[in-house]
Amino acid sequence: MACNVLIFSAYVVVMSFFLCSVHAKVNMNASFHLTSGDDSLRGRSLESKKVVFDVRKHGAYGDGQHDDTKALAKAWAAACSSSQPSIVLIPKGKRYLTKHITLSGPCKSSITFMIEGTLVAPPKRSDWSKETIRHWIMFNGVSGLTVAGGGTVDENGKIWWQNSCKTNAKLPCTEAPTALTFYSCSNLKVENLKLLNSQQIHMSVEDCTDVRISSLTITAPGTSPNTDGIHITRSKNVQVTGCIIKTGDDCMSIEDGTENLHVKNMVCGPGHGISIGSLGDHNSEAHVNNVTVDTVRLYGTTNGARIKTWQGGWGYAKNIVFQNMIMENVWNPIIIDQNYCDSATPCKEQTSAVQVSNVVFKNIRGTSASKEAIKLDCSRNVPCQGITLKDVKLTIKGGGSDAKSTCGNAKWKKSGIALCFQLSSRGGGGSAARRGAEGRDERGPDEAEHAELGKNASGGDGPETAGEGIYRAPAAGAAAASGHLNIQWLEMMDYRIK
């Protein structure tokens, strides 16, 4: 009798486990089910549902000729008012002509803006008014937004480039649209998209928090003016990973109000590199804090890692790290410019400046297209503080020449293989005299052979004598003293950039 009870109990336990397992599997599968707000793909979910709002069901043609702006607006309005998580679907295989549009929140639930096809901007400048010229597609005040789908955003920028004063100095300087603008959004994801030929900036993130950007391919000709890839301003807690950017301006521009930004695994070029700034223009206040740029490959860019601030501004750019970077034929591999002046004539020297401090350039190697591989042009009145160069190995493109570096009004330290040891005592209005810098050498005895200092190096703490530093490249195959570089990822991405 006891045995029979035990056997029956075991049977109950096994059957209960089996039924629970089946129930769990049903729930797991059901959580991926989509329903349609347009009376198609009907279904039920035991855990969650996403309602699909297909722009075609709201009147979109998808032929690239008819204006589909109203259809997109209707689909967005329906999704935004849904109490269930929703998808606005831009179906694949079609081109949807869209004029200026603002897609606003707050919405009742999370929305996925699924671009599987192509959104295309109007081909004529006359399709834009003075009120709409600054933005093409804007997402305003949306929380829990995901923009994805593997499709294309074609910004039709050629006509704008041809009429830019930067292309033709005889033309007046006018505004042009930013392709995608995210304003005052939170919990934002933008991933797996192709952005092409922006009229001006490809994507701008403004006044946003908790942002994840990944797997974007952004492309425009190297001669296209002002076509920044990703622009970040007044935003906090932003991650940018796995992006390929080829444009006519900054691959990334990082401006006032940016805090807690992490950029990783990026390929950049052509373009103007990765820039913090410009900051403090028109005597304004600017703040940038806690920025890390990690594992980046740059090809033929104007700049590599750059910080630029205007004279006369105030505030700070601090706690910044550029590390694990490969640069190929980059004109200004490492540059800090506190005397930035976008003028044909020298700017008047002013007494205030944005404070640049606690900046690290670490584990950077490659080739410089110019003889001046590192340039620290800091303010005479507000010098750069706490600049660190560690394991930097840059040679002249083609070899056979010495790479020069200039450092002025900067307090710095270096270790491992590093270039920037000397000062260039050039004075002048728009470019403050580079003198009065302090530095110290933290290399060990075994590292000294990797760099020969010019005769004016101090070799210890305290001010250095004015002069121009010359870096003599290490012999081929010389290894960096320390540091780690994710070469495998960069080489994997290599074929995609060419």
XYZ file of C-alpha atoms in Angstrom:
498
model
C 0.000 0.000 0.000
C 2.787 2.405 0.892
C 4.487 1.649 -2.409
C 1.293 2.390 -4.325
C 0.991 5.767 -2.576
C 4.578 6.638 -3.425
C 4.124 5.688 -7.087
C 0.926 7.735 -7.344
C 2.624 10.761 -5.709
C 5.546 10.560 -8.122
C 3.119 10.405 -11.048
C 1.357 13.556 -9.830
C 4.678 15.405 -9.471
C 5.833 14.422 -12.974
C 2.520 15.381 -14.590
C 2.466 18.696 -12.709
C 5.991 19.495 -13.927
C 5.035 18.576 -17.501
C 1.910 20.735 -17.474
C 3.822 23.683 -15.977
C 6.498 23.328 -18.658
C 3.899 23.320 -21.422
C 2.181 26.340 -19.906
C 5.498 28.208 -19.711
C 6.242 27.449 -23.349
C 2.816 28.688 -24.420
C 3.358 31.924 -22.531
C 6.837 32.358 -23.994
C 5.593 31.939 -27.550
C 2.553 34.118 -26.968
C 4.671 37.054 -25.838
C 6.000 37.472 -29.398
C 2.551 37.617 -31.020
C 1.533 40.820 -32.819
C -1.998 42.045 -33.370
C -3.100 44.673 -35.834
C -4.970 47.887 -35.168
C -6.022 47.762 -38.809
C -8.120 44.562 -38.498
C -5.445 42.214 -39.826
C -3.068 39.749 -38.149
C -5.645 39.265 -35.385
C -4.481 37.285 -32.389
C -4.299 37.162 -28.661
C -1.394 37.107 -26.251
C -1.346 35.763 -22.755
C 1.336 38.251 -21.633
C 1.646 41.213 -24.000
C 0.452 42.444 -27.383
C 1.753 44.945 -29.882
C -0.717 46.603 -32.180
C 0.507 47.200 -35.747
C -0.418 50.413 -37.556
C 0.602 49.986 -41.187
C 0.904 53.303 -43.044
C -0.613 51.661 -46.144
C -3.838 51.071 -44.240
C -3.932 54.804 -43.563
C -3.597 55.827 -47.204
C 0.132 55.647 -48.015
C 1.033 54.939 -51.650
C 4.670 53.941 -51.216
C 5.568 54.840 -54.804
C 8.038 57.631 -53.993
C 5.883 60.111 -55.933
C 2.685 60.677 -53.960
C 2.892 62.549 -50.671
C 2.541 60.044 -47.825
C 2.945 62.562 -44.991
C -0.727 62.534 -43.943
C -0.845 58.742 -43.917
C 2.194 58.645 -41.638
C 0.632 61.247 -39.336
C -2.592 59.212 -39.085
C -0.734 55.993 -38.299
C 1.294 57.777 -35.618
C -1.795 59.357 -34.032
C -3.511 55.969 -33.832
C -0.445 54.317 -32.316
C 0.146 57.118 -29.834
C -3.433 56.901 -28.556
C -3.301 53.114 -28.148
C -3.136 51.804 -24.602
C -1.183 48.785 -25.853
C 2.440 48.803 -27.067
C 2.293 49.670 -30.762
C 4.213 49.472 -34.025
C 4.059 52.097 -36.763
C 5.065 50.052 -39.788
C 6.827 51.426 -42.880
C 6.680 48.252 -45.035
C 9.685 47.039 -46.984
C 10.078 47.229 -50.739
C 8.472 50.672 -51.054
C 9.562 54.321 -51.013
C 7.418 56.645 -48.940
C 7.696 60.334 -49.854
C 7.397 62.327 -46.647
C 7.503 66.076 -46.129
C 8.256 67.829 -42.846
C 6.480 66.108 -39.969
C 6.570 66.244 -36.165
C 5.532 63.066 -34.353
C 4.711 64.126 -30.818
C 4.062 62.521 -27.459
C 3.316 61.834 -24.762
C 1.823 58.554 -25.888
C -0.252 56.105 -23.865
C 2.222 53.257 -24.330
C 5.567 52.455 -25.936
C 5.921 52.736 -29.721
C 8.231 51.031 -32.202
C 8.653 53.080 -35.373
C 9.531 50.232 -37.718
C 11.242 51.407 -40.922
C 11.525 48.341 -43.138
C 11.167 50.229 -46.418
C 12.506 53.673 -47.348
C 11.427 57.090 -46.145
C 12.430 59.668 -48.744
C 12.550 63.459 -48.370
C 11.125 65.869 -50.970
C 13.568 66.514 -53.834
C 12.847 70.265 -54.122
C 13.855 73.052 -51.766
C 10.537 74.741 -52.549
C 8.797 71.955 -50.620
C 10.109 73.516 -47.415
C 8.844 76.692 -45.737
C 10.621 79.033 -43.343
C 8.713 77.358 -40.508
C 9.735 73.814 -41.460
C 13.216 74.257 -42.916
C 15.126 73.279 -39.770
C 13.744 69.746 -39.441
C 12.548 66.946 -41.684
C 11.271 64.263 -39.272
C 11.075 65.178 -35.592
C 10.099 63.004 -32.636
C 9.028 65.298 -29.811
C 8.426 64.376 -26.178
C 8.088 60.610 -26.621
C 8.995 58.110 -23.892
C 9.715 54.463 -24.645
C 10.319 55.004 -28.368
C 12.236 52.555 -30.555
C 13.162 53.458 -34.144
C 14.457 50.422 -36.015
C 13.661 48.017 -38.840
C 16.706 47.704 -41.090
C 15.314 50.136 -43.659
C 16.587 53.379 -45.154
C 16.101 57.076 -44.482
C 16.964 58.858 -47.757
C 17.343 62.563 -47.103
C 17.795 63.704 -50.712
C 20.445 66.244 -49.745
C 22.197 66.886 -53.054
C 20.148 69.948 -53.996
C 20.937 71.482 -50.600
C 24.684 70.927 -50.917
C 24.737 72.592 -54.334
C 23.144 75.702 -52.851
C 25.298 75.924 -49.728
C 27.592 78.881 -49.095
C 30.239 76.362 -48.031
C 30.156 74.866 -51.514
C 29.906 78.194 -53.313
C 31.089 81.256 -51.375
C 29.064 83.530 -53.657
C 25.794 82.078 -52.369
C 24.069 83.336 -49.200
C 24.268 81.100 -46.141
C 20.847 79.614 -45.428
C 19.446 76.973 -43.100
C 18.914 73.375 -44.126
C 16.916 70.581 -42.471
C 18.233 68.090 -39.955
C 17.004 64.698 -41.135
C 16.030 62.976 -37.868
C 15.590 64.986 -34.681
C 14.817 63.486 -31.292
C 13.758 66.218 -28.892
C 12.919 65.739 -25.213
C 12.638 61.952 -25.515
C 13.432 59.400 -22.802
C 14.153 55.674 -22.908
C 14.955 56.019 -26.596
C 16.427 53.353 -28.880
C 17.572 53.962 -32.460
C 19.061 50.916 -34.146
C 19.687 49.022 -37.370
C 19.022 51.755 -39.955
C 20.698 53.297 -42.994
C 20.759 57.098 -43.179
C 21.731 58.561 -46.551
C 22.684 61.982 -47.899
C 21.293 64.321 -45.284
C 20.427 67.882 -46.193
C 22.469 68.878 -43.140
C 22.848 66.867 -39.901
C 21.759 63.247 -40.273
C 20.558 62.700 -36.707
C 20.304 65.052 -33.747
C 19.589 64.033 -30.149
C 18.512 67.049 -28.099
C 17.370 67.290 -24.465
C 17.009 63.512 -24.218
C 17.766 61.030 -21.436
C 18.588 57.318 -21.462
C 19.379 56.877 -25.148
C 20.724 53.788 -26.944
C 21.955 54.161 -30.532
C 23.378 51.141 -32.319
C 24.141 49.561 -35.692
C 23.577 52.635 -37.848
C 25.196 53.144 -41.247
C 25.326 56.852 -42.102
C 26.624 57.837 -45.530
C 27.133 61.065 -47.482
C 29.923 62.258 -49.820
C 33.037 63.616 -48.159
C 32.427 66.922 -49.948
C 28.870 67.379 -48.622
C 28.758 70.383 -46.237
C 27.506 70.188 -42.645
C 26.387 66.572 -42.930
C 27.285 65.531 -39.374
C 26.498 61.908 -38.620
C 25.247 61.915 -35.021
C 24.830 65.151 -33.075
C 24.365 65.051 -29.294
C 23.431 68.103 -27.222
C 21.855 68.715 -23.801
C 21.395 64.964 -23.336
C 22.332 62.517 -20.569
C 23.057 58.803 -20.358
C 23.677 58.103 -24.039
C 25.309 55.008 -25.554
C 26.389 54.799 -29.206
C 27.695 51.419 -30.399
C 28.594 49.652 -33.620
C 28.018 52.527 -36.078
C 29.670 53.195 -39.448
C 29.702 56.878 -40.428
C 31.018 58.384 -43.676
C 30.083 62.056 -44.137
C 31.294 65.527 -45.072
C 31.431 66.790 -41.485
C 31.839 65.386 -37.971
C 31.097 61.694 -37.649
C 29.969 62.661 -34.177
C 29.537 66.154 -32.791
C 29.162 66.402 -29.025
C 27.951 69.744 -27.752
C 26.757 71.691 -24.728
C 24.862 69.812 -22.032
C 26.135 66.341 -22.902
C 26.723 64.175 -19.832
C 27.475 60.464 -19.483
C 28.091 59.619 -23.138
C 29.769 56.348 -24.115
C 30.780 55.716 -27.747
C 32.151 52.294 -28.668
C 32.991 50.294 -31.808
C 32.716 53.000 -34.454
C 34.195 53.361 -37.939
C 34.533 56.961 -39.167
C 35.671 58.360 -42.491
C 35.608 60.378 -44.567
C 34.549 63.266 -42.380
C 35.832 65.590 -39.690
C 36.325 62.935 -37.025
C 34.835 62.897 -33.538
C 34.474 66.375 -32.090
C 33.505 67.757 -28.726
C 32.322 71.262 -29.545
C 32.406 73.831 -30.611
C 31.590 75.081 -27.122
C 31.105 78.601 -25.797
C 30.302 80.375 -29.057
C 28.994 83.955 -28.794
C 30.383 84.182 -25.239
C 27.982 81.507 -24.008
C 28.145 79.005 -21.153
C 28.748 75.354 -22.028
C 29.133 72.128 -20.040
C 30.270 68.667 -21.158
C 31.050 65.970 -18.596
C 31.964 62.285 -18.583
C 32.469 61.321 -22.228
C 34.235 58.115 -23.308
C 35.106 57.298 -26.924
C 36.407 53.728 -27.100
C 37.484 51.471 -29.990
C 37.228 53.641 -33.097
C 38.826 53.438 -36.534
C 39.201 56.639 -38.561
C 40.029 56.802 -42.275
C 41.191 59.957 -44.049
C 39.385 62.319 -41.711
C 40.207 65.987 -41.129
C 40.470 65.369 -37.391
C 40.689 62.355 -35.158
C 39.892 63.123 -31.518
C 39.080 66.818 -31.196
C 37.930 69.246 -28.507
C 37.209 72.784 -29.691
C 36.007 75.782 -27.704
C 35.571 79.451 -28.546
C 37.378 82.240 -26.786
C 35.055 84.292 -24.600
C 32.881 81.375 -23.548
C 32.791 79.833 -20.095
C 31.912 76.582 -18.373
C 33.776 73.283 -18.673
C 34.574 70.188 -20.714
C 35.891 67.593 -18.284
C 36.361 63.890 -17.604
C 36.864 62.915 -21.241
C 38.561 59.752 -22.533
C 39.609 58.900 -26.098
C 41.058 55.391 -26.112
C 41.762 52.366 -28.302
C 41.772 54.215 -31.609
C 43.322 53.453 -34.994
C 43.852 56.425 -37.311
C 44.771 56.099 -40.969
C 45.881 59.206 -42.852
C 44.175 61.585 -40.403
C 45.135 65.251 -40.781
C 44.874 66.264 -37.099
C 44.928 63.025 -35.097
C 44.751 64.643 -31.649
C 43.737 68.250 -31.169
C 42.490 70.513 -28.392
C 41.712 74.032 -29.575
C 40.565 76.514 -26.929
C 41.032 79.376 -29.380
C 38.620 78.208 -32.079
C 37.785 80.946 -34.556
C 35.570 80.306 -37.583
C 36.642 83.475 -39.355
C 38.775 84.433 -42.325
C 40.502 87.056 -40.159
C 42.079 86.547 -36.701
C 39.684 86.735 -33.768
C 40.427 89.104 -30.918
C 41.916 87.339 -27.911
C 39.524 87.306 -24.941
C 40.073 86.682 -21.249
C 37.514 83.929 -20.596
C 37.311 80.399 -21.985
C 35.631 77.057 -21.432
C 37.817 75.115 -18.972
C 39.162 71.856 -20.455
C 40.316 69.381 -17.806
C 40.898 65.705 -17.047
C 41.260 64.533 -20.645
C 42.922 61.204 -21.484
C 44.259 60.113 -24.889
C 45.178 56.450 -24.499
C 46.315 53.626 -26.766
C 46.085 55.501 -30.057
C 48.070 54.473 -33.116
C 48.187 54.948 -36.862
C 49.320 57.552 -39.385
C 49.070 61.316 -39.582
C 48.526 63.096 -42.898
C 50.278 66.186 -41.514
C 53.573 66.673 -39.698
C 51.759 68.015 -36.635
C 50.259 64.879 -35.109
C 49.246 66.416 -31.781
C 48.168 69.972 -31.187
C 47.177 71.323 -27.776
C 46.324 74.983 -28.321
C 44.959 75.986 -24.938
C 43.878 79.330 -23.527
C 46.523 81.566 -22.002
C 44.036 82.735 -19.363
C 42.250 79.431 -18.693
C 44.872 76.729 -19.432
C 44.010 73.092 -20.048
C 44.380 71.023 -16.870
C 45.124 67.333 -16.364
C 45.789 66.259 -19.961
C 47.137 62.685 -20.145
C 48.806 61.038 -23.152
C 49.420 57.320 -22.729
C 50.634 54.841 -25.342
C 50.185 57.078 -28.372
C 52.016 55.882 -31.481
C 51.459 57.954 -34.633
C 53.744 58.155 -37.655
C 53.723 60.264 -40.795
C 51.774 58.776 -43.689
C 54.319 57.235 -46.051
C 57.097 57.381 -43.432
C 60.466 59.091 -43.672
C 59.498 62.212 -41.736
C 59.315 63.303 -38.127
C 55.891 64.092 -36.669
C 55.813 67.408 -34.857
C 53.585 68.272 -31.938
C 52.724 71.591 -30.361
C 51.489 72.097 -26.830
C 50.660 75.460 -25.348
C 49.166 76.521 -22.025
C 48.475 72.930 -21.023
C 49.291 70.975 -17.887
C 49.843 67.427 -19.011
C 51.491 64.127 -18.258
C 52.493 61.228 -20.444
C 53.501 57.598 -20.168
C 54.276 54.769 -22.530
C 54.784 55.871 -26.118
C 53.611 59.474 -26.337
C 54.201 62.341 -28.708
C 53.389 65.625 -27.112
C 56.453 66.827 -25.261
C 57.237 70.338 -26.472
C 55.872 73.809 -26.983
C 55.678 76.021 -30.009
C 55.919 79.685 -29.048
C 53.726 81.096 -31.758
C 51.798 84.184 -30.730
C 48.955 86.055 -32.366
C 45.405 87.275 -32.017
C 43.156 84.383 -33.007
C 45.592 81.730 -31.855
C 46.906 82.487 -28.401
C 50.618 82.104 -27.754
C 51.521 78.518 -26.950
C 53.693 78.894 -23.901
C 53.656 78.454 -20.154
C 52.739 74.762 -20.267
C 53.699 72.352 -17.563
C 54.290 68.643 -17.955
C 55.884 65.571 -16.521
C 57.164 62.366 -18.032
C 55.891 59.184 -16.428
C 57.740 56.737 -18.676
C 59.786 53.960 -17.208
C 63.451 53.537 -18.246
C 62.506 50.757 -20.661
C 60.116 53.051 -22.509
C 62.550 55.876 -23.202
C 63.877 54.245 -26.361
C 60.487 54.572 -28.033
C 60.594 58.371 -28.189
C 63.392 60.882 -28.571
C 62.679 64.223 -26.984
C 63.734 67.528 -28.473
C 66.360 69.505 -26.652
C 63.829 71.740 -24.870
C 62.002 69.013 -22.941
C 61.988 69.526 -19.201
C 61.883 65.839 -18.245
C 60.110 66.602 -14.967
C 57.563 68.774 -13.239
C 57.470 72.486 -13.852
C 57.286 74.865 -16.806
C 59.051 73.990 -20.017
C 61.112 76.233 -22.203
C 59.308 77.450 -25.298
C 60.197 75.476 -28.390
C 58.816 73.043 -30.933
C 58.745 69.339 -30.158
C 59.702 66.680 -32.660
C 58.594 63.080 -32.330
C 60.864 60.515 -33.929
C 58.797 57.512 -34.924
C 59.632 54.142 -33.373
C 61.083 51.495 -35.622
C 58.600 49.380 -37.535
C 57.054 46.766 -35.312
C 57.717 48.582 -32.055
C 54.937 47.694 -29.658
C 53.065 50.022 -27.349
C 54.206 49.725 -23.760
C 50.764 48.892 -22.422
C 47.062 49.103 -23.123
C 44.547 47.000 -25.020
C 43.052 47.621 -28.442
C 40.112 45.714 -29.837
C 41.849 45.017 -33.134
C 39.638 42.059 -33.947
C 36.492 44.172 -34.038
C 38.155 46.966 -36.002
C 39.568 44.595 -38.602
C 36.208 42.886 -38.915
C 34.656 46.253 -39.716
C 37.425 47.167 -42.161
C 35.831 45.706 -45.271
C 32.581 47.557 -44.634
C 34.086 51.024 -44.775
C 35.873 50.747 -48.116
